mmCIF file of C-alpha atoms in Angstrom:
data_model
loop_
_atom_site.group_PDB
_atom_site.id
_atom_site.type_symbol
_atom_site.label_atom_id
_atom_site.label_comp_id
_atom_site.label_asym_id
_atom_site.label_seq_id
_atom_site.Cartn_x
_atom_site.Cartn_y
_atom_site.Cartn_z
ATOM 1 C CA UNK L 1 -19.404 23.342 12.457
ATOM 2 C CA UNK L 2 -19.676 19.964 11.968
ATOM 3 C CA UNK L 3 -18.359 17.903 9.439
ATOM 4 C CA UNK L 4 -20.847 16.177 6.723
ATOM 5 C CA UNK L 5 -20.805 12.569 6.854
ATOM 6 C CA UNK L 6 -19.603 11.046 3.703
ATOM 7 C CA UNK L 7 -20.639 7.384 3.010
ATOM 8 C CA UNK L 8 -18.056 5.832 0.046
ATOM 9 C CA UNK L 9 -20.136 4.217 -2.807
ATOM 10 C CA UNK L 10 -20.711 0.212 -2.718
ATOM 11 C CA UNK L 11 -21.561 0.719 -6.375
ATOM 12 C CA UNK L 12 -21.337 2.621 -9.269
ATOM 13 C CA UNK L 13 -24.391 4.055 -11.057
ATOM 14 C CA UNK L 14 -24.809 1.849 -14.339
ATOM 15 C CA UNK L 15 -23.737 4.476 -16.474
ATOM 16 C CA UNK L 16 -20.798 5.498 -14.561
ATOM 17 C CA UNK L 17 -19.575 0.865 -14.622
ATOM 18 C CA UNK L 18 -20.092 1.371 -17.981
ATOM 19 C CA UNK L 19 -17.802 3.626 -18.594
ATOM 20 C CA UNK L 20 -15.543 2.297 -16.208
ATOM 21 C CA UNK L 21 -15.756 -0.849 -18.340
ATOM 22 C CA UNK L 22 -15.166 0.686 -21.903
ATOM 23 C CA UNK L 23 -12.233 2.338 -20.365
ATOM 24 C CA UNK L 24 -10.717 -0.637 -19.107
ATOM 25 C CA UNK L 25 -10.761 -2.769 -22.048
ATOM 26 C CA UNK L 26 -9.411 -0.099 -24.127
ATOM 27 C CA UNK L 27 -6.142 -0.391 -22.260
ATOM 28 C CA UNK L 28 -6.028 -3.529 -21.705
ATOM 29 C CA UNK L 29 -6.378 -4.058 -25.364
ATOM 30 C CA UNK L 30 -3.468 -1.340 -26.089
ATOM 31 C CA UNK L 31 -1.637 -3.079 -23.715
ATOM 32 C CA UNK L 32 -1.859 -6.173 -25.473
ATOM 33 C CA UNK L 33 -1.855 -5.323 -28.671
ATOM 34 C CA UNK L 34 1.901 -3.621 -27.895
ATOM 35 C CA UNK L 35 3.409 -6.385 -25.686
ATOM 36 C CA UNK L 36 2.373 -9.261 -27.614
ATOM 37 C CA UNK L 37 5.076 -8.983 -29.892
ATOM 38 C CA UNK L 38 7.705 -8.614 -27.007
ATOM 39 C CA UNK L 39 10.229 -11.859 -26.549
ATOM 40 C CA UNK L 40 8.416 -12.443 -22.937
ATOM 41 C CA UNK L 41 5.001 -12.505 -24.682
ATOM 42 C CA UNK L 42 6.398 -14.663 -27.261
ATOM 43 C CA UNK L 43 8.282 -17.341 -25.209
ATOM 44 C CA UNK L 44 6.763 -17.500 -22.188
ATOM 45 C CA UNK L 45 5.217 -20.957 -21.080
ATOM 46 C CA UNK L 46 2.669 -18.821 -19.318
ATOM 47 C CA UNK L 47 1.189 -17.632 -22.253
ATOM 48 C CA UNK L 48 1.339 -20.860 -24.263
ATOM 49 C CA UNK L 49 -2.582 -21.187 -24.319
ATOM 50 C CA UNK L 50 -2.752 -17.474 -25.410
ATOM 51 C CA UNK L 51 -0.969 -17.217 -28.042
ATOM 52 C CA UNK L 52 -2.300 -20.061 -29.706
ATOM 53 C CA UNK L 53 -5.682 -19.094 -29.179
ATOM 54 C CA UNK L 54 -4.888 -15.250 -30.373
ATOM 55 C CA UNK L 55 -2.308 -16.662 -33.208
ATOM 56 C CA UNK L 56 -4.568 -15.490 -36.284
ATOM 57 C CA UNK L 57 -6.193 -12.357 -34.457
ATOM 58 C CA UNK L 58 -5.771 -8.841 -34.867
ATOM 59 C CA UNK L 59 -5.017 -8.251 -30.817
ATOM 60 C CA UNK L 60 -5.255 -4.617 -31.469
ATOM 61 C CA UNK L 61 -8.595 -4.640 -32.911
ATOM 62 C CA UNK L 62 -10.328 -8.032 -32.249
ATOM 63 C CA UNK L 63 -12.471 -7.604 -28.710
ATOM 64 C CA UNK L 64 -12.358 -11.236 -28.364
ATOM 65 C CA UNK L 65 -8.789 -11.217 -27.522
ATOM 66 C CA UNK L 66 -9.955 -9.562 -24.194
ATOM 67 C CA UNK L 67 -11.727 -12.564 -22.948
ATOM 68 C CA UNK L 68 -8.993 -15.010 -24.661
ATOM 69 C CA UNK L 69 -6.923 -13.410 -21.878
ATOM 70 C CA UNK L 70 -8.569 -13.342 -19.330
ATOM 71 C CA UNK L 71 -9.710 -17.312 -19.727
ATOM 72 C CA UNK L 72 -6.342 -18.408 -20.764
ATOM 73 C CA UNK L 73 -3.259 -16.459 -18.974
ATOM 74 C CA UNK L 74 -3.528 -18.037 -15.084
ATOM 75 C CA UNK L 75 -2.123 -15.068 -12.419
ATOM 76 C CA UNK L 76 1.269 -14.761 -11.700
ATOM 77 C CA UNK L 77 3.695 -13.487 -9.209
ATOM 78 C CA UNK L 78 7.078 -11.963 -9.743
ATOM 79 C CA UNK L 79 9.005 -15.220 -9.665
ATOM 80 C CA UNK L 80 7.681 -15.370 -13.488
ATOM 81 C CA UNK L 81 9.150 -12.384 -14.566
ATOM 82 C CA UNK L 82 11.968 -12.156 -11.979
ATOM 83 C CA UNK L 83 14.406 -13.808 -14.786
ATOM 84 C CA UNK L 84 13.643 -12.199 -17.701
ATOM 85 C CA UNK L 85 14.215 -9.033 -15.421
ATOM 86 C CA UNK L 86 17.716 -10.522 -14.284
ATOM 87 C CA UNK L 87 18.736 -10.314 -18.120
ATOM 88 C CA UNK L 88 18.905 -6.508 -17.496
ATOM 89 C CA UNK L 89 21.514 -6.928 -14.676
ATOM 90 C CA UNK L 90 24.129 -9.136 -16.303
ATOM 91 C CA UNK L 91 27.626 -7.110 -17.203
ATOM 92 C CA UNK L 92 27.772 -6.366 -19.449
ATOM 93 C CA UNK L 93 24.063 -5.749 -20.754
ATOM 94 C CA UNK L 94 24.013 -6.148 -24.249
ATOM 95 C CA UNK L 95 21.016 -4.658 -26.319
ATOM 96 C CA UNK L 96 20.900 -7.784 -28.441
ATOM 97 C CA UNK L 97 19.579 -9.614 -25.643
ATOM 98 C CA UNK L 98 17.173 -6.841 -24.020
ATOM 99 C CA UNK L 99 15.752 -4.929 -26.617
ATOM 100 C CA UNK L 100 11.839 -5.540 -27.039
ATOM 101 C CA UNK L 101 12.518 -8.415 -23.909
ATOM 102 C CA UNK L 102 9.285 -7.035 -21.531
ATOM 103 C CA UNK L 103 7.357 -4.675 -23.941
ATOM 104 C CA UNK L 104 8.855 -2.636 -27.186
ATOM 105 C CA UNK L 105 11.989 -1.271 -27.010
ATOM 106 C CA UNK L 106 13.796 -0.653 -23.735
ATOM 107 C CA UNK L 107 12.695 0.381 -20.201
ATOM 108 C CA UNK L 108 12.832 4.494 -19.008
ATOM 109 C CA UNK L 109 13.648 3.069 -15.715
ATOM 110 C CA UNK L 110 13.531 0.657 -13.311
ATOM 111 C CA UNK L 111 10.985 0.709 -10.491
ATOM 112 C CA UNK L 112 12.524 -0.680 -7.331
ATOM 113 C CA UNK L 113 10.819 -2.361 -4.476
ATOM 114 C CA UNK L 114 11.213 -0.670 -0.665
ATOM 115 C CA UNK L 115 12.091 -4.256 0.984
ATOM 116 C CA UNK L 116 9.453 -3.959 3.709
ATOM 117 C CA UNK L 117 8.941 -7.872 3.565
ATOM 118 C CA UNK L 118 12.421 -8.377 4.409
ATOM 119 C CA UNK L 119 12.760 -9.863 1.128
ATOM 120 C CA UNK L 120 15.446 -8.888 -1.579
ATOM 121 C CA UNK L 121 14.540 -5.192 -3.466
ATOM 122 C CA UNK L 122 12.245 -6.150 -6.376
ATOM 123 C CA UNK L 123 12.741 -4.296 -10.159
ATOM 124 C CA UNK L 124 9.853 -3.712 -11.624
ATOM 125 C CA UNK L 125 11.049 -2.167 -15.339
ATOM 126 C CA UNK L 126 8.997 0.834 -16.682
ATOM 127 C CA UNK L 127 8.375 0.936 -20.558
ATOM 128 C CA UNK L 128 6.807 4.862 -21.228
ATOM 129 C CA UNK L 129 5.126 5.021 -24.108
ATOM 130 C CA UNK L 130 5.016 1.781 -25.577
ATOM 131 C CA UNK L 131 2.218 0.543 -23.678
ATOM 132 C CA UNK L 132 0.188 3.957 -23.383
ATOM 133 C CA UNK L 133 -0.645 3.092 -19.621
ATOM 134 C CA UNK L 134 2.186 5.674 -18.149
ATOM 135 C CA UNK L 135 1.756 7.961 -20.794
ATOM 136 C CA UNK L 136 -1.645 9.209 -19.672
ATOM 137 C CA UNK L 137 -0.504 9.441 -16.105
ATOM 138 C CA UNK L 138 1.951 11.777 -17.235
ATOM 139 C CA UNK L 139 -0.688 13.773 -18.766
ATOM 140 C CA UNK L 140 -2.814 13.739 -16.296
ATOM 141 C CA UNK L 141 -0.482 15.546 -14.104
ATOM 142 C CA UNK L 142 0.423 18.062 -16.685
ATOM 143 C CA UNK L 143 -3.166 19.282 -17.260
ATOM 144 C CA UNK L 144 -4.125 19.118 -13.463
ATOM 145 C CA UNK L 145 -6.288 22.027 -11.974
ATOM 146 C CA UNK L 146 -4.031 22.808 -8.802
ATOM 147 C CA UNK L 147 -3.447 26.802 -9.262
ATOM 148 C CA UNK L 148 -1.186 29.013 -6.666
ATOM 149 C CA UNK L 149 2.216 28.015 -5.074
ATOM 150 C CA UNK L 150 3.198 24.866 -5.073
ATOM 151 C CA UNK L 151 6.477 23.668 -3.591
ATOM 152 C CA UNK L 152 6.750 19.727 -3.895
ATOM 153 C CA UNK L 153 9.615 18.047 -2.206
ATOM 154 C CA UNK L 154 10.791 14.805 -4.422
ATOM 155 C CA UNK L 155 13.885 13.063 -4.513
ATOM 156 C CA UNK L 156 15.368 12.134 -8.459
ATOM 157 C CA UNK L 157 18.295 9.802 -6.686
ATOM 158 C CA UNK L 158 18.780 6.184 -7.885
ATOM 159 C CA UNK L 159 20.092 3.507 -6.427
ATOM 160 C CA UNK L 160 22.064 1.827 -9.140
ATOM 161 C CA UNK L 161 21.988 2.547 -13.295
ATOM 162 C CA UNK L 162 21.686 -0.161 -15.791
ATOM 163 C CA UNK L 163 24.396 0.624 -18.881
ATOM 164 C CA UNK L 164 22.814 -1.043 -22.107
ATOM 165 C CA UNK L 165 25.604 -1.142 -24.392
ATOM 166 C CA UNK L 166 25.015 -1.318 -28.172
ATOM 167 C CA UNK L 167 26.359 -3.059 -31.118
ATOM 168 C CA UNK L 168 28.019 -0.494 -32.587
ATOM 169 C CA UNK L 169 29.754 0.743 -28.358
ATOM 170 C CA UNK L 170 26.891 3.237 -27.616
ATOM 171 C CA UNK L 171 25.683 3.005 -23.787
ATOM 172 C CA UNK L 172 22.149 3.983 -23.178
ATOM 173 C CA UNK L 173 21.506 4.678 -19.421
ATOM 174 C CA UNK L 174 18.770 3.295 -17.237
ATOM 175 C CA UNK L 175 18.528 4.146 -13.821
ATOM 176 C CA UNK L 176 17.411 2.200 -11.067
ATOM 177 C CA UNK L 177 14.664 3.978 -8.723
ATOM 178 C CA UNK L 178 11.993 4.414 -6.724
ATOM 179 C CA UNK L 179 8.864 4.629 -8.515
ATOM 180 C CA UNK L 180 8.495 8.100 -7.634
ATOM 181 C CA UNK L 181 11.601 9.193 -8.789
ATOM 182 C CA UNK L 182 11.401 7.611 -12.334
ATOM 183 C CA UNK L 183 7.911 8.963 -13.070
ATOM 184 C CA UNK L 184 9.315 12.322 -12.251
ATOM 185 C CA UNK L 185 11.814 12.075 -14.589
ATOM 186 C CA UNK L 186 9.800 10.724 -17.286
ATOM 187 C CA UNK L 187 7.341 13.312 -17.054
ATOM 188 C CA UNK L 188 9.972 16.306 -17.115
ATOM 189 C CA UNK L 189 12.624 14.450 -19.978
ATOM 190 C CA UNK L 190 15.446 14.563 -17.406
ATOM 191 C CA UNK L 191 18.214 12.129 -17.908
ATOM 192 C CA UNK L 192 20.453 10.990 -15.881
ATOM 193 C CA UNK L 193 23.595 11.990 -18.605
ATOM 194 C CA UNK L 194 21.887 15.852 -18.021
ATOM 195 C CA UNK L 195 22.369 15.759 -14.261
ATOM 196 C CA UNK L 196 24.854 18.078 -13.760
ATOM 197 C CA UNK L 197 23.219 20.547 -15.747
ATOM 198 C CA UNK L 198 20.190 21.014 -13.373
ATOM 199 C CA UNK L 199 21.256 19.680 -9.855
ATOM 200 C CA UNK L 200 23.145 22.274 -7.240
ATOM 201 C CA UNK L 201 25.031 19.349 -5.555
ATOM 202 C CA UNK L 202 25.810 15.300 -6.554
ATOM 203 C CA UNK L 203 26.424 13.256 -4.454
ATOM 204 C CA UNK L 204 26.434 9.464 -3.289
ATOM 205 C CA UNK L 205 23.568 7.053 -1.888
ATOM 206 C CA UNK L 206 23.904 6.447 1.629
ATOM 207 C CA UNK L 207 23.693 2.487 0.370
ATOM 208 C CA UNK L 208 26.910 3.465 -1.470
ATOM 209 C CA UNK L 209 25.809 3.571 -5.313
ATOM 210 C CA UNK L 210 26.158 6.306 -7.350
ATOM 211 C CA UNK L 211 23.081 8.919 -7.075
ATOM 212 C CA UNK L 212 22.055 12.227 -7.838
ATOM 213 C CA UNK L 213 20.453 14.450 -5.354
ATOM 214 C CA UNK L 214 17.897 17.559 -5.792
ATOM 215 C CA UNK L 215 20.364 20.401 -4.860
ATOM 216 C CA UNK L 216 17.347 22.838 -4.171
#
């Protein structure tokens, strides 16, 4: 039997872009309205033209904070947030100089880059919650339709973990991770502290930094 040939759209149906649309700015504006209080979005000589446009706004609420940014904040690469993301790495890592640094409060992980370009690994840092972007990811995998046996193969190692250490000696723990992995363990609350609790076998990364391994 042969196979039905299935042409991709070119557009969407009015109705469908505006949607599409609506949706988009929504984020964008929770985005926004979350970060803008964050030491990068306050500092940053990126968003000088921004901020003083936006300066007596409500960014949560005001739609004309949507075009502001998009007129005003020029593209970037990761050279302009490559040393704000350094401040995460220094030893020790005090939370007096990270908290609220990229978006409120602290990262659930960092994402790190797979090197392909030959270039040094990349951390990309991963604030759940906060923004409201990875949040409904997470949700959208929780409610999806797939019924019957599943049996997903994942790995939950990490390559390195960031110890944020607190004013009063508490260490909160951030691993460094693929992507993959730090979704994973958003979406089920697993820790690295809780570890040993659910893993058959730890272990260490072949690139020899501590890791843990699935077991099963």
């Amino acid at each position: 039997m042969t196979s039905p040939i299935v042409h991709p759209l070119t557009t969407l149906p009015p109705q469908l872009l505006a949607v599409l649309k609506e949706a988009t700015d929504q984020r964008l504006q929770n985005v926004l309205g979350a970060i803008i209080t964050s030491r990068y979005a306050s500092s940053s000589p990126d968003l000088a033209d921004f901020r003083s446009t936006v300066r007596d706004k409500d960014v949560k609420e005001d739609s004309s904070v949507l075009s502001d940014f998009r007129n005003l904040v020029p593209l970037t690469d990761y050279g302009a947030y490559r040393p704000w993301v350094a401040k995460f790495f220094e030893r020790p890592c005090k939370l007096s100089e990270v908290e609220n640094l990229l978006a409120p409060g602290l990262p659930k992980y960092f994402a790190v880059s797979s090197s392909t370009s030959g270039s040094k690994p990349k951390h990309f840092a991963r604030y759940i919650g906060s923004t409201g972007l990875m949040r409904a990811s997470e949700d959208a995998v929780r409610s999806s339709a797939l019924t019957g046996t599943i049996a997903p193969v994942f790995t939950l190692s990490y390559r390195d973990i960031v110890d944020v250490i607190t004013a009063s000696g508490e260490v909160k723990r951030i691993p460094v991770c693929i992507a993959s992995s730090g979704f994973l363990r958003n979406c089920e609350g697993w820790t690295v502290e809780t570890d040993n609790t659910r893993m058959a076998s730890m272990s260490e990364y072949p690139f020899h930094q501590n890791a843990t391994m699935d077991g099963h």
